[in-house]
Amino acid sequence: MRYLLLFVLILTIASLSAQQSLPTPKNILESYARGTRSVDGKPGKNYWQNKADYTLVTNFDPATRLISGSVDIDYINNSPDTLRQIHFKLYPNLYKKGAPRESAISPEDLMDGVVIDQMNINGQISDISKLRIDNTNMWARIAPLIHGNSIHFTLRYHYTLNKGSHNRTGEIEQGAAFIAYFFPRIAVYDDIDGWNTYPYNGKQEFYNDFCHFNASITVPKDFIVWATGDLKNGEQVLQPVYLAKLQQSALNDSVTNIIAPDDLQKGNITASENATNTWQFEADNVTDFVFATSDHYCWQASSLVVDPQTKRRTRVDAAFNPSHSDYYEVIGDARKTVRAMSYVFPAWPFPYSHETVFDGLDQMEYPMMVNDNPVSNRIQGITLTDHEIFHTMFPFYMGINETKYAWMDEGWATIGEWLISPMIDSSIVDEYGVGPYSFTAGNESDLPIKTLSTELNRRYFTNSYPKPAMGYLYVKDMLGDALFTKALHHYIQQWQGKHPMPNDFFYSMNEGAGRNLNWFWKKWFFDDGVPDLSIGNVKKLPGKYIVTIVSKGNKPVPIDLLVRYTDNTSQVIHRSIAVWEKAPSTVAIDLATSKTVKTITLGAPHTPDGNAKDNVYVAQ
């Protein structure tokens, strides 16, 4: 069998070479040989992924911040391998004393970590002393689990939620908390790396399987709970008038004030018969489950049709402290973002039944939820809201491995922000990240985008956000909106609900567009280099000028010229990256005009330049 795999691997390498393929690491080549992935960008005939059903029973005491509960997991091994141990993630152990982390944590937030009180495996009590816990990773030995079989875990656990040092989760203020990554979960086992054993250090983000969640969350009676998934027992936890408002909001385009400031003053919003209420939620085919809670937040909601074929609606929520004035605009911005995503870019029906923007202390996305801090100005509010909501598609709908490939989701959220923000406010020119990349391009720390996010330090931001976003934007410009959308939809159709890796994306886009774009993928995503254009020679001829643009770097970027004439008129000239496909170092642009040129300026908001000093021509 080993020799057969080697033979297939050799044939695969030969086939890729014939196609002038992209650089392909050994472990990806092996996935082609095994038939789990393919060079046409589609999942291979032998593609597989594991999944699980989770039942979460959680108690949260806001006064002590104690989280305690149980998680029942039915885990199915769809891999061809026999598993002899199961790897778990304990993400709250970022706050464990002695755990390695990317940024400092206040001493008062250091804790003893997640305590596993009990573990049952297939109904049998397990010896928890034999669990191996290494900060955010945990291993449990099991009887051999062969292909197609399942295993059942019951874990009881507790830990104390952080009060400060808010990193994607924690108390926001007294009476409000955003609680993410709170339960022990099984790590991803995939066809590329096997078990995902990368530790969580607070910087790189997450990689989880698509699972089903049933969650019961118990909080004091005056607390509202917002969460991933659909609320299943609204009539048991909300007073009838507020339940009716919630149900109405899911059917109306207008904004419903489910809980307004005067409602908070009157109280009696939740069921009051008992000291606590248990909120029940259900979510299917999502990669994570989170919840937030407060006893003093307003709640606005609206909905809109996101799929014109089925008339399916998505409800959009904003839950916020009424003292944060900027949050009264969030519901409108969130609604416009969901509409733009569904109909304009990426023009794919918003995939979930609701999206809740919660007033927190971070700028972070989760399935059906966003934890966004209040901001000081209108533009920040728009760009933050649409950026985080755009993550619904990437990574969540697409199952991307953010831990290794942050650019496969942050790059999309960045281009989403660039394109959608002006749709909400036409005065916005969103250049998020362009300046930092121009400044650092060509430095020692400026590594290729394709560098694993786990191996990045100083250039994590530019590699994850603006650089890939520019690559996507330039291809969109070159192909045109219709063909780019067709290619992107092909990628989404092939990989939604799975785990695409970088070459899956590149080859899928090639096939969807019907064009080999490897020349650009390689230069922009794989190679070293600097984006640096300059204005070379400007030659005046009868009835025209010839403007020579020089590529002094080796990163292909669009050409944008602003030509000003002596009569105070102006003209904009644009060329897409297609002009660099045959790898010329210069491009001559014919400027047909009978006017006299005064100045020519090279550049555009989303085009970085390693040296902008040679981007202006002034006629003598």
Coordinates of C-alpha atoms in Angstrom, one line a residue:
M1 CA 0.0 0.0 0.0
R2 CA 2.9 2.3 0.8
Y3 CA 4.4 1.7 -2.6
L4 CA 1.1 2.3 -4.3
L5 CA 0.7 5.7 -2.6
L6 CA 4.3 6.6 -3.6
F7 CA 3.5 5.6 -7.2
V8 CA 0.4 7.7 -7.2
L9 CA 2.3 10.6 -5.6
I10 CA 4.9 10.5 -8.4
L11 CA 2.1 10.6 -11.0
T12 CA 0.5 13.5 -9.3
I13 CA 3.7 15.5 -9.2
A14 CA 4.2 14.8 -12.9
S15 CA 0.6 15.9 -13.7
L16 CA 1.0 19.1 -11.6
S17 CA 4.3 19.9 -13.3
A18 CA 2.7 19.6 -16.7
Q19 CA 0.0 22.1 -15.7
Q20 CA 2.6 24.6 -14.4
S21 CA 0.9 24.2 -11.1
L22 CA 1.4 26.2 -7.9
P23 CA 4.0 25.3 -5.3
T24 CA 2.5 22.3 -3.4
P25 CA 3.7 21.1 0.0
K26 CA 4.3 17.4 0.5
N27 CA 1.3 16.9 2.8
I28 CA -1.0 18.5 0.2
L29 CA 0.6 16.3 -2.6
E30 CA -0.2 13.3 -0.4
S31 CA -3.9 14.3 -0.2
Y32 CA -4.0 14.4 -4.0
A33 CA -2.5 10.9 -4.1
R34 CA -5.0 9.6 -1.5
G35 CA -7.9 11.2 -3.5
T36 CA -9.1 13.4 -0.7
R37 CA -8.4 16.5 -2.7
S38 CA -7.8 17.1 -6.4
V39 CA -5.9 19.5 -8.7
D40 CA -9.2 20.7 -10.3
G41 CA -10.0 22.4 -7.0
K42 CA -12.8 20.0 -6.0
P43 CA -13.0 17.7 -3.1
G44 CA -11.5 14.4 -4.1
K45 CA -13.6 11.2 -4.5
N46 CA -12.3 10.0 -1.2
Y47 CA -12.8 13.3 0.7
W48 CA -14.0 12.9 4.3
Q49 CA -14.4 14.9 7.5
N50 CA -15.5 14.0 11.0
K51 CA -18.4 15.5 12.9
A52 CA -20.1 15.5 16.2
D53 CA -23.3 16.2 18.0
Y54 CA -23.0 18.3 21.1
T55 CA -25.4 18.7 24.0
L56 CA -24.4 21.5 26.3
V57 CA -25.8 22.1 29.7
T58 CA -24.3 25.3 31.1
N59 CA -24.8 27.3 34.3
F60 CA -23.4 30.8 34.5
D61 CA -23.4 32.9 37.7
P62 CA -22.6 36.5 36.7
A63 CA -21.9 37.4 40.3
T64 CA -19.0 34.9 40.7
R65 CA -18.4 34.4 36.9
L66 CA -18.4 30.7 37.6
I67 CA -19.2 28.6 34.5
S68 CA -20.1 25.0 35.2
G69 CA -21.8 22.3 33.3
S70 CA -21.6 19.2 31.2
V71 CA -21.1 18.4 27.5
D72 CA -22.3 15.3 25.8
I73 CA -20.5 14.5 22.6
D74 CA -21.4 11.9 20.0
Y75 CA -18.3 11.8 17.7
I76 CA -18.3 10.0 14.4
N77 CA -15.0 8.8 12.8
N78 CA -15.5 9.2 9.1
S79 CA -11.7 9.0 8.4
P80 CA -10.1 5.9 7.0
D81 CA -7.9 5.7 10.1
T82 CA -8.3 3.9 13.3
L83 CA -8.2 6.4 16.2
R84 CA -6.7 5.4 19.5
Q85 CA -6.8 8.7 21.2
I86 CA -9.1 11.7 21.0
H87 CA -7.7 15.3 21.2
F88 CA -9.7 18.0 22.8
K89 CA -9.5 21.8 22.9
L90 CA -9.7 23.7 26.3
Y91 CA -9.6 27.2 24.9
P92 CA -10.2 29.0 28.3
N93 CA -6.9 27.7 29.5
L94 CA -5.4 30.7 27.7
Y95 CA -6.0 32.3 31.1
K96 CA -4.4 29.4 33.0
K97 CA -1.4 30.2 35.2
G98 CA 1.8 29.4 33.3
A99 CA 0.1 29.0 29.9
P100 CA 2.1 30.4 26.9
R101 CA 0.2 33.4 25.4
E102 CA 0.9 36.1 22.8
S103 CA -0.1 39.0 25.0
A104 CA 0.0 39.8 28.7
I105 CA -2.9 39.0 31.0
S106 CA -3.7 40.9 34.3
P107 CA -2.6 38.8 37.3
E108 CA -6.2 38.9 38.7
D109 CA -7.4 37.1 35.5
L110 CA -5.0 34.2 35.9
M111 CA -6.8 31.0 37.0
D112 CA -6.3 27.3 37.5
G113 CA -7.8 26.5 34.2
V114 CA -10.7 24.3 33.1
V115 CA -11.3 21.7 35.7
I116 CA -12.5 18.4 34.3
D117 CA -14.7 17.0 37.2
Q118 CA -15.7 13.8 35.4
M119 CA -15.4 12.0 32.1
N120 CA -17.5 9.1 30.9
I121 CA -16.6 7.2 27.7
N122 CA -19.4 5.2 26.2
G123 CA -21.1 5.2 29.6
Q124 CA -18.1 4.1 31.5
I125 CA -16.4 6.4 34.1
S126 CA -13.0 7.2 32.9
D127 CA -9.9 7.8 35.1
I128 CA -9.5 11.6 34.7
S129 CA -6.0 11.4 36.3
K130 CA -4.9 9.8 33.1
L131 CA -6.0 12.7 31.0
R132 CA -3.1 14.6 29.5
I133 CA -3.6 18.3 29.6
D134 CA -1.1 20.6 28.0
N135 CA -2.6 24.1 28.5
T136 CA -5.2 24.4 25.7
N137 CA -4.8 20.9 24.4
M138 CA -6.1 17.7 26.1
W139 CA -5.7 14.0 25.1
A140 CA -7.8 11.0 26.1
R141 CA -6.9 7.4 25.2
I142 CA -9.7 5.3 23.9
A143 CA -10.4 1.8 22.6
P144 CA -9.7 1.7 18.9
L145 CA -12.3 3.6 17.0
I146 CA -12.5 2.3 13.4
H147 CA -13.9 4.0 10.3
G148 CA -17.6 4.5 10.5
N149 CA -18.0 4.0 14.2
S150 CA -18.9 6.6 16.9
I151 CA -17.9 7.2 20.4
H152 CA -19.9 9.0 23.2
F153 CA -18.3 11.3 25.8
T154 CA -19.8 13.0 28.8
L155 CA -17.6 15.6 30.5
R156 CA -18.4 17.6 33.5
Y157 CA -16.3 20.7 34.0
H158 CA -16.1 24.2 35.6
Y159 CA -13.9 27.3 35.5
T160 CA -14.1 31.0 36.3
L161 CA -14.6 33.4 33.4
N162 CA -12.1 36.2 33.2
K163 CA -13.2 39.6 34.6
G164 CA -10.7 41.7 32.6
S165 CA -8.0 40.9 30.0
H166 CA -10.8 40.5 27.5
N167 CA -9.6 38.4 24.6
R168 CA -12.6 37.4 22.5
T169 CA -14.5 36.4 25.7
G170 CA -15.1 37.5 29.3
E171 CA -17.0 39.9 31.5
I172 CA -17.8 43.2 29.8
E173 CA -19.1 45.0 32.8
Q174 CA -21.1 44.0 35.9
G175 CA -24.2 42.4 34.5
A176 CA -22.9 41.7 31.0
A177 CA -20.7 39.0 29.6
F178 CA -19.7 37.5 26.2
I179 CA -18.9 33.8 26.7
A180 CA -17.1 32.0 23.9
Y181 CA -14.9 28.8 23.7
F182 CA -16.3 27.8 27.0
F183 CA -16.8 24.1 26.7
P184 CA -14.4 21.2 26.1
R185 CA -14.6 20.2 22.4
I186 CA -13.0 17.7 20.2
A187 CA -10.3 19.0 17.9
V188 CA -10.3 18.7 14.2
Y189 CA -8.9 15.5 12.7
D190 CA -8.4 16.1 9.0
D191 CA -6.8 14.6 5.9
I192 CA -3.9 17.1 5.9
D193 CA -2.4 17.1 9.4
G194 CA -4.4 14.5 11.3
W195 CA -5.2 16.0 14.7
N196 CA -5.1 19.8 15.0
T197 CA -2.6 20.1 17.9
Y198 CA -1.7 23.7 17.5
P199 CA -2.0 25.4 20.9
Y200 CA -4.2 28.5 21.3
N201 CA -2.0 31.4 22.3
G202 CA -4.6 34.2 21.9
K203 CA -3.4 35.3 18.5
Q204 CA -4.2 32.7 15.8
E205 CA -7.8 32.0 15.5
F206 CA -9.8 28.8 15.3
Y207 CA -10.4 25.6 13.4
N208 CA -13.4 23.4 14.3
D209 CA -15.6 20.8 12.6
F210 CA -19.1 21.3 11.5
C211 CA -21.4 20.0 14.3
H212 CA -24.9 20.0 15.7
F213 CA -25.5 21.9 19.0
N214 CA -28.3 21.6 21.5
A215 CA -27.6 24.1 24.3
S216 CA -29.3 24.8 27.7
I217 CA -28.0 27.9 29.4
T218 CA -29.1 28.8 33.0
V219 CA -28.7 32.3 34.2
P220 CA -30.4 34.5 36.9
K221 CA -34.0 35.4 36.0
D222 CA -33.4 39.0 35.0
F223 CA -30.7 38.1 32.4
I224 CA -31.4 37.8 28.7
V225 CA -29.4 35.3 26.6
W226 CA -28.3 35.7 23.0
A227 CA -26.6 32.8 21.3
T228 CA -25.6 30.9 18.2
G229 CA -28.7 29.0 17.0
D230 CA -32.4 29.5 17.3
L231 CA -34.1 30.1 20.6
K232 CA -36.4 27.0 21.2
N233 CA -38.3 27.9 24.4
G234 CA -39.0 31.7 24.2
E235 CA -42.4 31.2 25.8
Q236 CA -40.7 29.8 28.9
V237 CA -38.1 32.5 29.4
L238 CA -39.7 35.7 28.0
Q239 CA -42.8 37.5 29.1
P240 CA -45.5 37.3 26.4
V241 CA -45.2 40.9 25.2
Y242 CA -41.5 40.5 24.5
L243 CA -41.8 37.2 22.9
A244 CA -44.4 38.6 20.6
K245 CA -42.0 41.4 19.6
L246 CA -39.2 38.9 18.9
Q247 CA -41.5 36.9 16.7
Q248 CA -42.8 40.0 14.9
S249 CA -39.2 41.2 14.2
A250 CA -38.5 37.9 12.3
L251 CA -41.2 38.8 9.8
N252 CA -40.8 42.6 9.4
D253 CA -38.4 44.8 7.5
S254 CA -38.8 47.6 10.0
V255 CA -36.8 47.8 13.2
T256 CA -38.5 46.4 16.3
N257 CA -37.5 47.7 19.8
I258 CA -37.8 44.4 21.6
I259 CA -36.3 45.9 24.8
A260 CA -36.1 49.7 24.9
P261 CA -34.6 51.8 27.7
D262 CA -38.0 52.3 29.4
D263 CA -38.6 48.6 29.4
L264 CA -35.4 48.2 31.3
Q265 CA -36.6 50.7 33.9
K266 CA -39.9 48.8 34.3
G267 CA -38.4 45.4 34.4
N268 CA -40.4 42.2 34.3
I269 CA -39.0 41.2 30.9
T270 CA -38.1 37.6 31.6
A271 CA -40.1 34.8 33.3
S272 CA -40.0 35.6 37.0
E273 CA -41.5 32.5 38.7
N274 CA -38.0 31.1 39.6
A275 CA -34.7 32.5 40.6
T276 CA -33.1 31.4 37.3
N277 CA -34.2 30.7 33.7
T278 CA -32.9 28.1 31.4
W279 CA -32.6 29.3 27.8
Q280 CA -32.5 26.6 25.1
F281 CA -30.9 27.0 21.7
E282 CA -30.3 24.7 18.7
A283 CA -27.9 25.1 15.8
D284 CA -27.0 22.7 13.0
N285 CA -24.0 22.5 10.8
V286 CA -22.0 25.2 12.5
T287 CA -18.4 25.2 13.7
D288 CA -18.9 26.7 17.1
F289 CA -21.4 27.8 19.7
V290 CA -21.2 31.0 21.9
F291 CA -23.6 33.0 24.0
A292 CA -23.8 36.4 25.6
T293 CA -26.0 37.6 28.5
S294 CA -27.0 40.9 30.2
D295 CA -29.6 42.2 32.6
H296 CA -29.4 45.8 31.3
Y297 CA -29.0 45.7 27.5
C298 CA -31.4 47.1 25.0
W299 CA -32.5 44.8 22.1
Q300 CA -33.3 45.9 18.6
A301 CA -34.2 43.5 15.8
S302 CA -35.2 43.5 12.1
S303 CA -35.3 41.0 9.3
L304 CA -35.0 40.8 5.6
V305 CA -35.4 38.4 2.7
V306 CA -31.9 37.0 1.9
D307 CA -32.9 34.4 -0.7
P308 CA -35.2 35.6 -3.4
Q309 CA -35.9 32.1 -4.6
T310 CA -37.2 30.7 -1.3
K311 CA -38.1 34.0 0.4
R312 CA -36.1 32.9 3.4
R313 CA -35.5 35.7 5.9
T314 CA -32.6 36.4 8.3
R315 CA -33.2 38.3 11.6
V316 CA -30.6 40.9 12.5
D317 CA -30.2 41.9 16.2
A318 CA -28.3 44.5 18.1
A319 CA -28.0 44.0 21.8
F320 CA -26.3 46.9 23.6
N321 CA -25.8 49.2 26.6
P322 CA -28.3 52.1 26.1
S323 CA -25.6 54.5 27.2
H324 CA -23.6 53.7 24.0
S325 CA -25.1 56.1 21.5
D326 CA -23.2 54.7 18.5
Y327 CA -25.0 51.3 18.9
Y328 CA -28.4 52.8 17.9
E329 CA -27.0 52.9 14.3
V330 CA -25.7 49.3 14.4
I331 CA -29.0 47.6 13.6
G332 CA -29.2 49.6 10.3
D333 CA -25.6 49.0 9.4
A334 CA -26.0 45.3 10.2
R335 CA -29.1 45.0 8.1
K336 CA -27.5 46.7 5.2
T337 CA -24.5 44.5 5.5
V338 CA -26.6 41.3 5.4
R339 CA -28.4 42.7 2.3
A340 CA -25.2 43.6 0.5
M341 CA -23.7 40.2 1.2
S342 CA -26.9 38.4 -0.1
Y343 CA -27.3 40.4 -3.2
V344 CA -24.1 42.3 -4.2
F345 CA -21.0 40.8 -2.7
P346 CA -20.5 37.8 -2.6
A347 CA -24.1 37.7 -3.8
W348 CA -24.8 34.6 -1.8
P349 CA -27.9 34.2 0.4
F350 CA -26.9 34.9 4.0
P351 CA -26.7 31.4 5.3
Y352 CA -28.0 31.7 8.9
S353 CA -31.4 32.4 10.5
H354 CA -30.1 35.3 12.5
E355 CA -27.0 37.5 13.1
T356 CA -26.6 39.3 16.5
V357 CA -24.2 42.2 17.1
F358 CA -23.5 42.3 20.8
D359 CA -22.0 45.3 22.6
G360 CA -18.8 43.9 24.0
L361 CA -15.1 44.6 24.4
D362 CA -13.6 43.1 21.3
Q363 CA -13.9 43.0 17.5
M364 CA -14.5 39.4 16.9
E365 CA -16.8 37.1 14.9
Y366 CA -18.6 33.8 15.9
P367 CA -21.3 31.8 14.1
M368 CA -24.4 34.0 14.1
M369 CA -22.8 36.4 16.6
V370 CA -20.5 39.4 16.7
N371 CA -18.7 40.8 19.8
D372 CA -18.0 44.5 18.9
N373 CA -16.8 47.2 21.2
P374 CA -18.5 50.7 21.0
V375 CA -16.6 53.1 18.8
S376 CA -16.2 56.9 18.7
N377 CA -17.2 57.8 15.2
R378 CA -19.7 56.8 12.4
I379 CA -17.1 55.4 9.9
Q380 CA -15.6 53.2 12.5
G381 CA -19.0 51.8 13.4
I382 CA -19.8 51.0 9.8
T383 CA -16.5 49.4 9.0
L384 CA -16.3 47.4 12.2
T385 CA -19.9 46.1 11.8
D386 CA -19.6 45.0 8.2
H387 CA -16.1 43.5 8.6
E388 CA -17.2 41.2 11.4
I389 CA -20.5 40.2 9.9
F390 CA -18.8 39.3 6.6
H391 CA -16.9 36.6 8.5
T392 CA -20.2 34.7 8.4
M393 CA -19.1 33.4 5.0
F394 CA -15.4 33.1 5.7
P395 CA -14.5 31.2 7.9
F396 CA -17.8 29.9 9.2
Y397 CA -19.8 28.9 6.2
M398 CA -16.6 27.6 4.5
G399 CA -15.0 25.8 7.5
I400 CA -11.6 27.5 7.0
N401 CA -8.6 26.6 9.1
E402 CA -8.0 30.1 10.6
T403 CA -5.2 28.8 12.8
K404 CA -3.0 28.1 9.8
Y405 CA -4.5 30.2 7.0
A406 CA -5.8 33.5 8.6
W407 CA -5.6 35.1 5.1
M408 CA -8.3 32.7 3.8
D409 CA -10.9 34.5 6.1
E410 CA -9.4 37.8 7.2
G411 CA -8.6 38.8 3.6
W412 CA -12.2 38.2 2.6
A413 CA -13.5 40.2 5.5
T414 CA -11.2 43.0 4.5
I415 CA -12.3 43.1 0.9
G416 CA -15.9 42.8 2.2
E417 CA -15.3 45.9 4.4
W418 CA -13.7 47.8 1.5
L419 CA -16.6 47.1 -0.8
I420 CA -19.6 47.2 1.5
S421 CA -18.7 50.2 3.6
P422 CA -19.2 52.7 0.7
M423 CA -22.6 51.0 0.0
I424 CA -23.7 52.0 3.5
D425 CA -22.1 55.5 3.3
S426 CA -20.9 56.6 -0.1
S427 CA -18.4 59.1 1.4
I428 CA -16.3 56.3 2.8
V429 CA -13.0 55.3 1.1
D430 CA -11.9 52.4 3.1
E431 CA -8.2 51.8 2.9
Y432 CA -7.9 49.5 5.9
G433 CA -4.3 48.1 6.0
V434 CA -3.1 49.5 2.7
G435 CA -0.7 52.0 4.3
P436 CA 0.9 49.5 6.7
Y437 CA 1.6 47.2 3.9
S438 CA 3.1 49.9 1.7
F439 CA 5.4 50.9 4.6
T440 CA 6.6 47.3 5.4
A441 CA 6.7 45.8 1.9
G442 CA 10.2 44.4 1.3
N443 CA 11.3 44.3 4.9
E444 CA 12.9 41.2 6.3
S445 CA 9.7 40.4 8.1
D446 CA 7.5 40.8 5.0
L447 CA 7.0 37.1 4.2
P448 CA 4.8 35.6 1.4
I449 CA 1.1 35.5 2.2
K450 CA 1.2 31.7 1.9
T451 CA 3.4 31.6 5.1
L452 CA 1.5 29.7 7.8
S453 CA -0.1 32.1 10.2
T454 CA 1.3 30.0 13.0
E455 CA 4.8 31.0 11.8
L456 CA 4.2 34.7 11.6
N457 CA 4.9 37.3 14.2
R458 CA 5.4 40.9 13.2
R459 CA 3.6 40.8 9.9
Y460 CA 0.6 38.7 11.0
F461 CA -1.7 41.7 10.3
T462 CA -0.5 42.7 6.9
N463 CA -0.3 39.0 5.7
S464 CA -3.8 38.2 7.0
Y465 CA -5.8 41.3 6.2
P466 CA -4.7 43.8 3.4
K467 CA -2.4 41.7 1.3
P468 CA -4.8 38.9 0.5
A469 CA -7.7 41.4 0.2
M470 CA -5.7 43.2 -2.5
G471 CA -5.1 39.9 -4.3
Y472 CA -8.8 39.1 -4.3
L473 CA -9.7 42.7 -5.4
Y474 CA -7.2 42.7 -8.3
V475 CA -8.5 39.4 -9.6
K476 CA -12.1 40.7 -9.3
D477 CA -11.0 43.8 -11.3
M478 CA -9.3 41.7 -14.0
L479 CA -12.1 39.2 -14.4
G480 CA -15.0 41.6 -14.1
D481 CA -17.8 41.4 -11.5
A482 CA -19.8 38.7 -13.4
L483 CA -17.0 36.2 -14.0
F484 CA -15.4 36.8 -10.6
T485 CA -18.7 36.1 -8.9
K486 CA -19.1 33.0 -11.0
A487 CA -15.7 31.8 -10.0
L488 CA -16.2 32.6 -6.3
H489 CA -19.6 30.9 -6.3
H490 CA -18.0 27.8 -7.8
Y491 CA -15.5 27.8 -4.9
I492 CA -18.4 28.2 -2.4
Q493 CA -20.5 25.5 -4.0
Q494 CA -17.6 23.0 -3.9
W495 CA -16.3 23.7 -0.4
Q496 CA -19.2 25.0 1.7
G497 CA -19.5 22.9 4.9
K498 CA -16.1 21.4 4.3
H499 CA -12.5 22.4 5.0
P500 CA -10.8 24.0 2.0
M501 CA -7.0 24.5 2.0
P502 CA -5.2 27.2 0.0
N503 CA -4.6 25.2 -3.2
D504 CA -8.3 24.1 -3.1
F505 CA -9.2 27.8 -3.3
F506 CA -6.8 28.7 -6.1
Y507 CA -7.6 25.8 -8.3
S508 CA -11.3 26.1 -7.6
M509 CA -11.3 29.8 -8.7
N510 CA -9.3 28.8 -11.8
E511 CA -12.0 26.2 -12.8
G512 CA -14.9 28.5 -11.9
A513 CA -13.4 31.3 -14.0
G514 CA -12.3 29.0 -16.8
R515 CA -8.9 30.6 -16.7
N516 CA -5.5 29.7 -15.4
L517 CA -4.7 32.4 -12.9
N518 CA -1.7 30.6 -11.5
W519 CA 0.7 33.3 -12.8
F520 CA -1.0 35.8 -10.4
W521 CA -1.6 33.5 -7.5
K522 CA 2.1 32.6 -7.5
K523 CA 3.4 36.1 -7.7
W524 CA 1.0 37.6 -5.2
F525 CA 0.5 34.8 -2.6
F526 CA 3.6 32.6 -2.9
D527 CA 6.6 34.7 -4.0
D528 CA 8.6 37.3 -2.2
G529 CA 8.6 40.8 -3.6
V530 CA 7.5 44.4 -3.5
P531 CA 4.6 46.2 -5.2
D532 CA 6.4 49.2 -6.7
L533 CA 5.4 51.1 -9.9
S534 CA 6.8 54.3 -11.2
I535 CA 6.2 56.7 -14.1
G536 CA 9.0 56.2 -16.6
N537 CA 9.1 58.1 -19.8
V538 CA 6.3 60.4 -20.9
K539 CA 6.5 61.1 -24.7
K540 CA 4.4 63.6 -26.5
L541 CA 3.4 62.7 -30.0
P542 CA 0.9 64.3 -32.4
G543 CA -2.6 63.7 -31.0
K544 CA -1.4 61.6 -28.0
Y545 CA 1.0 60.9 -25.2
I546 CA 2.8 57.6 -24.6
V547 CA 3.2 57.0 -20.8
T548 CA 5.6 54.3 -19.8
I549 CA 4.9 52.6 -16.5
V550 CA 7.8 50.7 -14.9
S551 CA 7.4 47.8 -12.5
K552 CA 10.3 48.2 -10.2
G553 CA 9.1 45.4 -7.9
N554 CA 7.7 42.0 -8.9
K555 CA 4.2 42.2 -7.4
P556 CA 1.6 42.8 -10.1
V557 CA -0.7 45.7 -9.2
P558 CA -3.3 47.6 -11.2
I559 CA -2.2 50.9 -13.0
D560 CA -4.3 53.9 -12.2
L561 CA -3.4 57.3 -13.6
L562 CA -4.9 60.7 -12.8
V563 CA -4.1 63.0 -15.7
R564 CA -4.6 66.7 -15.2
Y565 CA -4.5 69.1 -18.2
T566 CA -3.6 72.7 -18.5
D567 CA -7.2 73.6 -19.0
N568 CA -8.0 72.3 -15.5
T569 CA -9.8 69.2 -16.8
S570 CA -8.8 65.7 -15.8
Q571 CA -9.0 62.1 -16.9
V572 CA -8.6 58.8 -15.1
I573 CA -7.0 55.8 -16.8
H574 CA -7.1 52.3 -15.4
R575 CA -5.4 49.0 -16.4
S576 CA -6.0 45.8 -14.5
I577 CA -3.3 43.4 -13.5
A578 CA -3.8 41.6 -16.8
V579 CA -1.2 43.9 -18.4
W580 CA 1.5 42.1 -16.3
E581 CA 0.5 38.5 -17.1
K582 CA 3.3 38.0 -19.7
A583 CA 5.8 39.4 -17.1
P584 CA 6.9 42.6 -18.8
S585 CA 8.7 45.1 -16.7
T586 CA 7.2 48.0 -18.5
V587 CA 3.8 48.9 -20.0
A588 CA 3.2 51.6 -22.5
I589 CA -0.2 53.4 -22.3
D590 CA -1.5 55.4 -25.2
L591 CA -3.1 58.6 -24.0
A592 CA -5.1 59.9 -27.0
T593 CA -5.7 63.6 -26.4
S594 CA -5.3 67.0 -28.1
K595 CA -4.9 68.7 -24.8
T596 CA -1.7 69.5 -23.0
V597 CA -0.8 67.5 -20.0
K598 CA 0.0 69.3 -16.8
T599 CA 0.6 66.4 -14.4
I600 CA 0.2 62.7 -14.2
T601 CA -0.2 60.9 -10.8
L602 CA 0.1 57.2 -10.4
G603 CA -1.8 55.4 -7.7
A604 CA -5.1 54.4 -6.1
P605 CA -6.5 53.8 -2.6
H606 CA -6.1 50.0 -2.7
T607 CA -2.8 49.9 -4.6
P608 CA 0.3 49.9 -2.3
D609 CA 3.6 51.2 -3.5
G610 CA 7.0 50.6 -2.1
N611 CA 8.2 54.0 -3.2
A612 CA 5.6 56.6 -4.1
K613 CA 8.1 59.4 -4.7
D614 CA 8.4 58.4 -8.4
N615 CA 4.7 58.3 -9.0
V616 CA 4.2 61.9 -10.2
Y617 CA 5.1 63.4 -13.6
V618 CA 5.1 67.2 -13.9
A619 CA 5.3 68.6 -17.4
Q620 CA 8.2 71.0 -18.0

